[in-house]
Tab-separated table of C-alpha atoms in Angstrom:
chain	number	residue	atom	x	y	z
F	1	MET	CA	-0.287	-0.447	-0.083
F	2	LYS	CA	1.405	2.815	-0.808
F	3	ASN	CA	1.614	6.368	2.064
F	4	ARG	CA	-1.300	8.834	1.671
F	5	TYR	CA	0.327	11.585	3.358
F	6	PRO	CA	3.017	14.138	3.869
F	7	LEU	CA	6.384	13.408	5.746
F	8	GLN	CA	5.012	15.566	8.769
F	9	GLN	CA	1.540	14.150	8.704
F	10	ARG	CA	2.606	10.600	9.003
F	11	LYS	CA	5.086	11.209	11.836
F	12	LEU	CA	1.764	13.490	13.907
F	13	PHE	CA	-0.318	9.818	12.297
F	14	ILE	CA	1.683	7.294	13.727
F	15	GLY	CA	1.789	9.310	17.939
F	16	LEU	CA	-1.804	9.556	17.348
F	17	ALA	CA	-1.980	5.856	16.594
F	18	THR	CA	0.599	4.416	18.698
F	19	VAL	CA	-1.561	6.532	21.297
F	20	GLY	CA	-4.156	5.341	21.170
F	21	LEU	CA	-3.436	1.207	20.037
F	22	ILE	CA	-1.312	1.737	23.316
F	23	GLY	CA	-4.811	2.879	24.887
F	24	ALA	CA	-6.657	0.449	22.718
F	25	ALA	CA	-5.041	-2.889	23.836
F	26	LEU	CA	-5.006	-1.635	27.597
F	27	PHE	CA	-9.157	-1.037	27.143
F	28	ILE	CA	-9.660	-4.892	25.496
F	29	ALA	CA	-7.482	-6.498	27.765
F	30	THR	CA	-9.775	-4.515	31.098
F	31	ALA	CA	-12.962	-5.094	28.698
F	32	ILE	CA	-12.615	-9.127	27.705
F	33	THR	CA	-12.030	-9.896	31.757
F	34	ALA	CA	-14.624	-7.541	32.986
F	35	SER	CA	-17.135	-9.814	30.605
F	36	ASP	CA	-18.596	-13.393	31.527
F	37	THR	CA	-16.441	-15.159	29.298
F	38	SER	CA	-18.982	-18.025	29.356
F	39	SER	CA	-21.956	-16.276	27.923
F	40	LEU	CA	-20.194	-13.698	25.540
F	41	HIS	CA	-17.783	-15.995	23.601
F	42	CYS	CA	-18.893	-17.032	20.709
F	43	PRO	CA	-19.406	-21.155	20.721
F	44	ILE	CA	-15.836	-22.774	19.530
F	45	SER	CA	-17.743	-23.787	16.603
F	46	THR	CA	-17.773	-20.627	15.636
F	47	GLY	CA	-14.087	-20.307	14.634
F	48	ILE	CA	-13.190	-17.994	17.671
F	49	ARG	CA	-10.052	-18.664	19.507
F	50	THR	CA	-10.806	-17.887	23.659
F	51	ARG	CA	-8.474	-16.696	26.089
F	52	SER	CA	-8.486	-18.439	29.321
F	53	ASN	CA	-8.974	-16.516	32.098
F	54	ASP	CA	-5.244	-16.609	33.659
F	55	ASP	CA	-4.054	-14.655	29.424
F	56	ASN	CA	-7.345	-11.895	30.508
F	57	ASN	CA	-5.304	-9.827	32.586
F	58	ASN	CA	-2.693	-9.180	30.319
F	59	PRO	CA	-1.957	-7.714	26.834
F	60	THR	CA	-1.553	-10.244	23.809
F	61	PRO	CA	1.529	-11.245	21.965
F	62	ILE	CA	-0.590	-10.322	18.784
F	63	GLN	CA	-0.921	-6.713	20.450
F	64	LEU	CA	2.077	-6.082	22.366
F	65	GLN	CA	3.986	-7.044	18.967
F	66	SER	CA	1.817	-4.090	17.367
F	67	ILE	CA	2.713	-1.136	20.086
F	68	LEU	CA	6.451	-2.372	18.940
F	69	HIS	CA	5.512	-2.127	14.834
F	70	TYR	CA	3.381	0.992	14.787
F	71	ALA	CA	5.571	3.246	17.324
F	72	THR	CA	8.693	2.085	15.731
F	73	SER	CA	7.840	2.524	11.468
F	74	ARG	CA	7.752	5.347	10.009
F	75	VAL	CA	5.045	3.355	7.900
F	76	VAL	CA	1.692	4.602	8.741
F	77	PRO	CA	-2.083	2.626	8.110
F	78	GLN	CA	-3.803	3.082	4.434
F	79	GLN	CA	-7.338	4.595	6.510
F	80	SER	CA	-7.477	7.382	8.525
F	81	VAL	CA	-7.861	7.286	12.471
F	82	SER	CA	-11.827	9.318	12.079
F	83	GLU	CA	-11.862	5.246	9.475
F	84	ILE	CA	-10.425	3.417	11.913
F	85	LYS	CA	-12.319	4.529	15.141
F	86	ILE	CA	-15.641	3.502	13.292
F	87	SER	CA	-14.788	-0.305	12.801
F	88	PHE	CA	-12.736	0.306	16.321
F	89	ASP	CA	-15.569	0.927	18.610
F	90	VAL	CA	-18.086	-2.452	17.357
F	91	LEU	CA	-15.177	-4.247	18.083
F	92	LYS	CA	-15.238	-3.037	21.331
F	93	SER	CA	-19.284	-3.161	21.858
F	94	TYR	CA	-18.753	-6.643	20.942
F	95	ASN	CA	-17.088	-7.061	24.649
F	96	ARG	CA	-15.680	-10.155	23.097
F	97	PRO	CA	-13.789	-12.675	20.698
F	98	CYS	CA	-15.621	-11.794	16.778
F	99	ASN	CA	-14.824	-13.444	14.118
F	100	PHE	CA	-13.275	-10.711	12.062
F	101	LEU	CA	-12.614	-10.672	7.721
F	102	VAL	CA	-10.491	-9.045	5.896
F	103	PHE	CA	-9.967	-8.075	2.373
F	104	GLY	CA	-5.738	-7.076	1.754
F	105	LEU	CA	-3.021	-7.203	3.729
F	106	GLY	CA	-1.171	-4.739	4.853
F	107	HIS	CA	0.533	-2.304	6.728
F	108	ASP	CA	-2.746	-2.303	9.049
F	109	SER	CA	-2.726	-5.684	9.946
F	110	LEU	CA	-1.209	-5.888	12.853
F	111	MET	CA	-2.935	-2.853	14.245
F	112	TRP	CA	-6.897	-5.159	12.390
F	113	ALA	CA	-5.886	-7.819	14.988
F	114	SER	CA	-4.789	-6.669	17.983
F	115	PHE	CA	-8.285	-4.781	18.419
F	116	ASN	CA	-9.675	-8.637	18.059
F	117	PRO	CA	-7.534	-10.093	21.049
F	118	GLY	CA	-8.010	-13.506	21.398
F	119	GLY	CA	-10.501	-14.306	17.870
F	120	ASN	CA	-10.188	-15.540	14.765
F	121	THR	CA	-8.792	-12.091	12.493
F	122	LEU	CA	-8.238	-13.770	8.692
F	123	PHE	CA	-6.914	-11.998	5.598
F	124	LEU	CA	-7.774	-12.544	1.918
F	125	GLU	CA	-4.550	-11.123	-0.401
F	126	GLU	CA	-4.457	-11.984	-3.835
F	127	ASP	CA	-0.710	-11.489	-4.458
F	128	PRO	CA	1.203	-13.456	-2.282
F	129	ARG	CA	5.033	-12.491	-3.192
F	130	TRP	CA	2.671	-9.532	-0.090
F	131	VAL	CA	1.658	-12.184	1.972
F	132	GLN	CA	4.782	-14.206	2.922
F	133	ALA	CA	7.025	-10.737	3.000
F	134	VAL	CA	4.494	-8.884	5.605
F	135	LEU	CA	3.831	-12.888	7.571
F	136	LYS	CA	7.740	-12.725	7.947
F	137	ASP	CA	8.156	-9.688	9.875
F	138	ALA	CA	4.715	-10.497	11.580
F	139	PRO	CA	4.103	-14.133	11.803
F	140	GLY	CA	1.605	-13.952	13.600
F	141	LEU	CA	-1.248	-13.093	11.334
F	142	ARG	CA	-3.903	-15.458	9.477
F	143	ALA	CA	-3.750	-15.583	5.422
F	144	HIS	CA	-5.024	-16.882	2.791
F	145	THR	CA	-3.786	-16.272	-0.346
F	146	VAL	CA	-7.204	-15.630	-2.888
F	147	ARG	CA	-7.448	-15.722	-6.830
F	148	TYR	CA	-9.796	-13.444	-8.080
F	149	ARG	CA	-11.677	-14.086	-11.753
F	150	THR	CA	-12.863	-10.206	-12.593
F	151	GLN	CA	-10.729	-7.076	-13.758
F	152	LEU	CA	-11.933	-3.843	-13.258
F	153	ARG	CA	-12.427	-3.207	-16.587
F	154	GLU	CA	-15.826	-5.162	-16.073
F	155	ALA	CA	-17.071	-3.484	-13.444
F	156	HIS	CA	-19.889	-2.130	-15.599
F	157	LYS	CA	-20.658	-5.171	-17.199
F	158	LEU	CA	-20.742	-7.126	-14.838
F	159	ILE	CA	-22.832	-4.442	-13.118
F	160	THR	CA	-25.485	-4.832	-15.302
F	161	SER	CA	-26.095	-8.017	-16.015
F	162	TYR	CA	-25.204	-10.247	-13.867
F	163	ARG	CA	-28.931	-10.709	-12.864
F	164	SER	CA	-29.176	-13.307	-15.448
F	165	GLU	CA	-27.496	-15.737	-14.520
F	166	PRO	CA	-29.587	-17.416	-12.059
F	167	THR	CA	-26.964	-18.273	-9.495
F	168	CYS	CA	-26.399	-14.540	-9.382
F	169	SER	CA	-29.610	-13.498	-7.799
F	170	PRO	CA	-29.926	-12.681	-4.071
F	171	SER	CA	-32.603	-15.702	-2.814
F	172	LYS	CA	-30.205	-18.127	-5.241
F	173	THR	CA	-26.748	-17.512	-4.254
F	174	PHE	CA	-23.981	-19.352	-3.235
F	175	LEU	CA	-20.167	-18.636	-2.619
F	176	ARG	CA	-18.418	-22.751	-2.239
F	177	GLY	CA	-18.330	-23.787	-6.347
F	178	ASN	CA	-19.943	-21.491	-8.012
F	179	LYS	CA	-18.386	-20.702	-11.059
F	180	ALA	CA	-21.732	-19.230	-13.155
F	181	CYS	CA	-21.670	-16.209	-11.356
F	182	LYS	CA	-17.699	-14.589	-12.154
F	183	LEU	CA	-18.971	-12.300	-9.221
F	184	ALA	CA	-19.351	-14.724	-6.308
F	185	LEU	CA	-15.529	-15.682	-5.139
F	186	GLU	CA	-15.649	-19.422	-5.308
F	187	ASN	CA	-12.507	-21.045	-4.700
F	188	LEU	CA	-11.735	-19.471	-1.080
F	189	PRO	CA	-10.362	-21.505	1.537
F	190	ASP	CA	-13.726	-23.541	3.404
F	191	GLU	CA	-12.908	-21.949	7.213
F	192	VAL	CA	-14.472	-19.110	4.754
F	193	TYR	CA	-17.469	-20.519	3.804
F	194	ASP	CA	-17.949	-22.175	7.049
F	195	THR	CA	-17.218	-18.779	9.852
F	196	GLU	CA	-19.989	-17.057	10.751
F	197	TRP	CA	-18.542	-13.441	10.316
F	198	ASP	CA	-18.967	-10.358	13.063
F	199	LEU	CA	-17.108	-7.995	10.696
F	200	ILE	CA	-16.220	-8.030	7.169
F	201	MET	CA	-13.996	-5.365	6.716
F	202	LEU	CA	-13.203	-4.901	2.366
F	203	ASP	CA	-9.732	-2.948	2.205
F	204	ALA	CA	-9.050	-5.341	-1.177
F	205	PRO	CA	-7.916	-6.156	-3.970
F	206	LYS	CA	-6.179	-2.851	-5.994
F	207	GLY	CA	-9.186	-0.904	-7.320
F	208	TYR	CA	-7.074	1.734	-9.300
F	209	TYR	CA	-5.845	-0.086	-12.821
F	210	ALA	CA	-7.846	-1.528	-15.516
F	211	GLU	CA	-6.277	-4.654	-15.319
F	212	ALA	CA	-6.721	-4.967	-10.783
F	213	PRO	CA	-9.347	-7.466	-9.692
F	214	GLY	CA	-11.346	-4.571	-8.725
F	215	ARG	CA	-13.931	-4.953	-5.305
F	216	MET	CA	-16.573	-5.744	-7.022
F	217	ALA	CA	-17.085	-9.796	-6.030
F	218	ALA	CA	-15.256	-8.658	-2.714
F	219	VAL	CA	-18.596	-6.814	-1.926
F	220	PHE	CA	-20.853	-9.367	-3.633
F	221	SER	CA	-19.270	-12.293	-2.077
F	222	ALA	CA	-19.260	-10.328	1.468
F	223	ALA	CA	-23.145	-9.168	1.154
F	224	VAL	CA	-24.030	-13.043	0.497
F	225	MET	CA	-21.878	-14.333	3.364
F	226	ALA	CA	-24.329	-11.694	5.530
F	227	ARG	CA	-27.282	-12.166	4.460
F	228	ASN	CA	-26.484	-16.094	4.616
F	229	ARG	CA	-25.884	-15.698	8.100
F	230	LYS	CA	-27.262	-18.564	9.931
F	231	GLY	CA	-27.200	-17.228	14.055
F	232	SER	CA	-28.469	-14.506	15.403
F	233	GLY	CA	-27.475	-10.728	14.889
F	234	VAL	CA	-26.348	-8.974	12.035
F	235	THR	CA	-22.797	-8.775	9.798
F	236	HIS	CA	-21.020	-5.409	9.369
F	237	VAL	CA	-19.160	-4.663	6.643
F	238	PHE	CA	-16.820	-1.887	6.211
F	239	LEU	CA	-15.731	-0.634	3.262
F	240	HIS	CA	-13.007	1.159	1.486
F	241	ASP	CA	-12.490	3.916	-0.967
F	242	VAL	CA	-16.167	4.873	-1.392
F	243	ASP	CA	-14.412	8.244	-3.140
F	244	ARG	CA	-14.466	5.812	-5.847
F	245	LYS	CA	-16.850	5.073	-9.206
F	246	VAL	CA	-16.931	0.979	-8.539
F	247	GLU	CA	-17.029	0.427	-5.326
F	248	LYS	CA	-19.418	3.356	-4.661
F	249	ALA	CA	-21.496	1.851	-7.232
F	250	TYR	CA	-21.089	-2.223	-6.258
F	251	ALA	CA	-21.682	-0.175	-2.419
F	252	GLU	CA	-25.195	0.836	-3.156
F	253	GLU	CA	-26.007	-2.771	-5.716
F	254	PHE	CA	-25.201	-5.143	-3.250
F	255	LEU	CA	-24.985	-4.389	0.577
F	256	CYS	CA	-27.402	-1.419	-0.085
F	257	LYS	CA	-28.219	2.740	1.260
F	258	LYS	CA	-30.947	1.315	3.586
F	259	ASN	CA	-28.405	-0.941	5.473
F	260	MET	CA	-25.947	2.077	6.551
F	261	VAL	CA	-25.452	3.210	10.236
F	262	LYS	CA	-22.184	5.533	9.012
F	263	GLY	CA	-19.827	7.259	6.573
F	264	VAL	CA	-16.188	9.058	7.421
F	265	GLY	CA	-14.594	9.951	5.437
F	266	ARG	CA	-13.805	7.710	2.083
F	267	LEU	CA	-14.825	4.816	4.678
F	268	TRP	CA	-19.165	3.356	4.413
F	269	HIS	CA	-19.704	1.170	7.026
F	270	PHE	CA	-23.169	-1.533	7.030
F	271	LYS	CA	-25.109	-3.620	9.181
F	272	ILE	CA	-26.267	-6.113	6.532
F	273	PRO	CA	-28.671	-8.727	8.366
F	274	PRO	CA	-29.546	-12.359	7.524
F	275	SER	CA	-32.515	-12.515	5.346
F	276	ASN	CA	-35.031	-15.405	3.667
F	277	ASN	CA	-36.169	-14.194	1.124
F	278	THR	CA	-36.897	-16.911	-0.765
F	279	ASP	CA	-38.384	-14.845	-3.828
F	280	ALA	CA	-36.169	-11.593	-3.994
F	281	ASP	CA	-34.794	-10.808	-7.140
F	282	ARG	CA	-32.778	-7.703	-6.251
F	283	PHE	CA	-30.259	-7.307	-2.714
F	284	CYS	CA	-31.308	-3.477	-2.820
């Protein structure tokens, strides 16, 4: 990810991020200690790795590594402080470890993982060499490589023609093995399909040149995951770079304005409930 801030602003951001991360680590550790773990933790079958009571009083290794990383690095997260705070506040509101799926692996990954101590934070990234580079410096992160079947140049065609493919229909669509619907991410690891995600962050794949995968399939697939949720509650979906035409158009088509609860800077936050409407012909 490229840095988008001048040097002075980056230095200010590093200071603010460091202070905020330290406070976040302490706050989350305290919050987890105070919570009733027997009633608030998600079932183990959902993919969350719970922490023992003996560990609840101390920051996790990933939190300590995050503090050290951002305190000593000139590289800052891609999102602004106000954008980051939206998803941080949602994670904090759960007061328990969560299932957190992040599209994109980068300079902010340690931060996202540290905001979800004891939880299941999984990253999906299209560049295998970049995955190796990031995990070499942060082996505690969990990431999978994703192959996308789309290119940004196809964005308009896909959004205007997907309704003609039955397996793209909101009442019938599915992801695993769905080769007919080009917007469906059909080749993800089983773990992604078998987990009900509390939060999904869409900050990848690349979407700023014609041959890039674009975020069309990521947005569509996040909507399908949220709508097909079997458990109670909503799925929080965060989409970054909504100042770009494709991200905005696909958000309005699949994530739906009626589900948007907040927008700050270039980030939109959606709360998407499960859907059992078998007759729906549109997502929104």
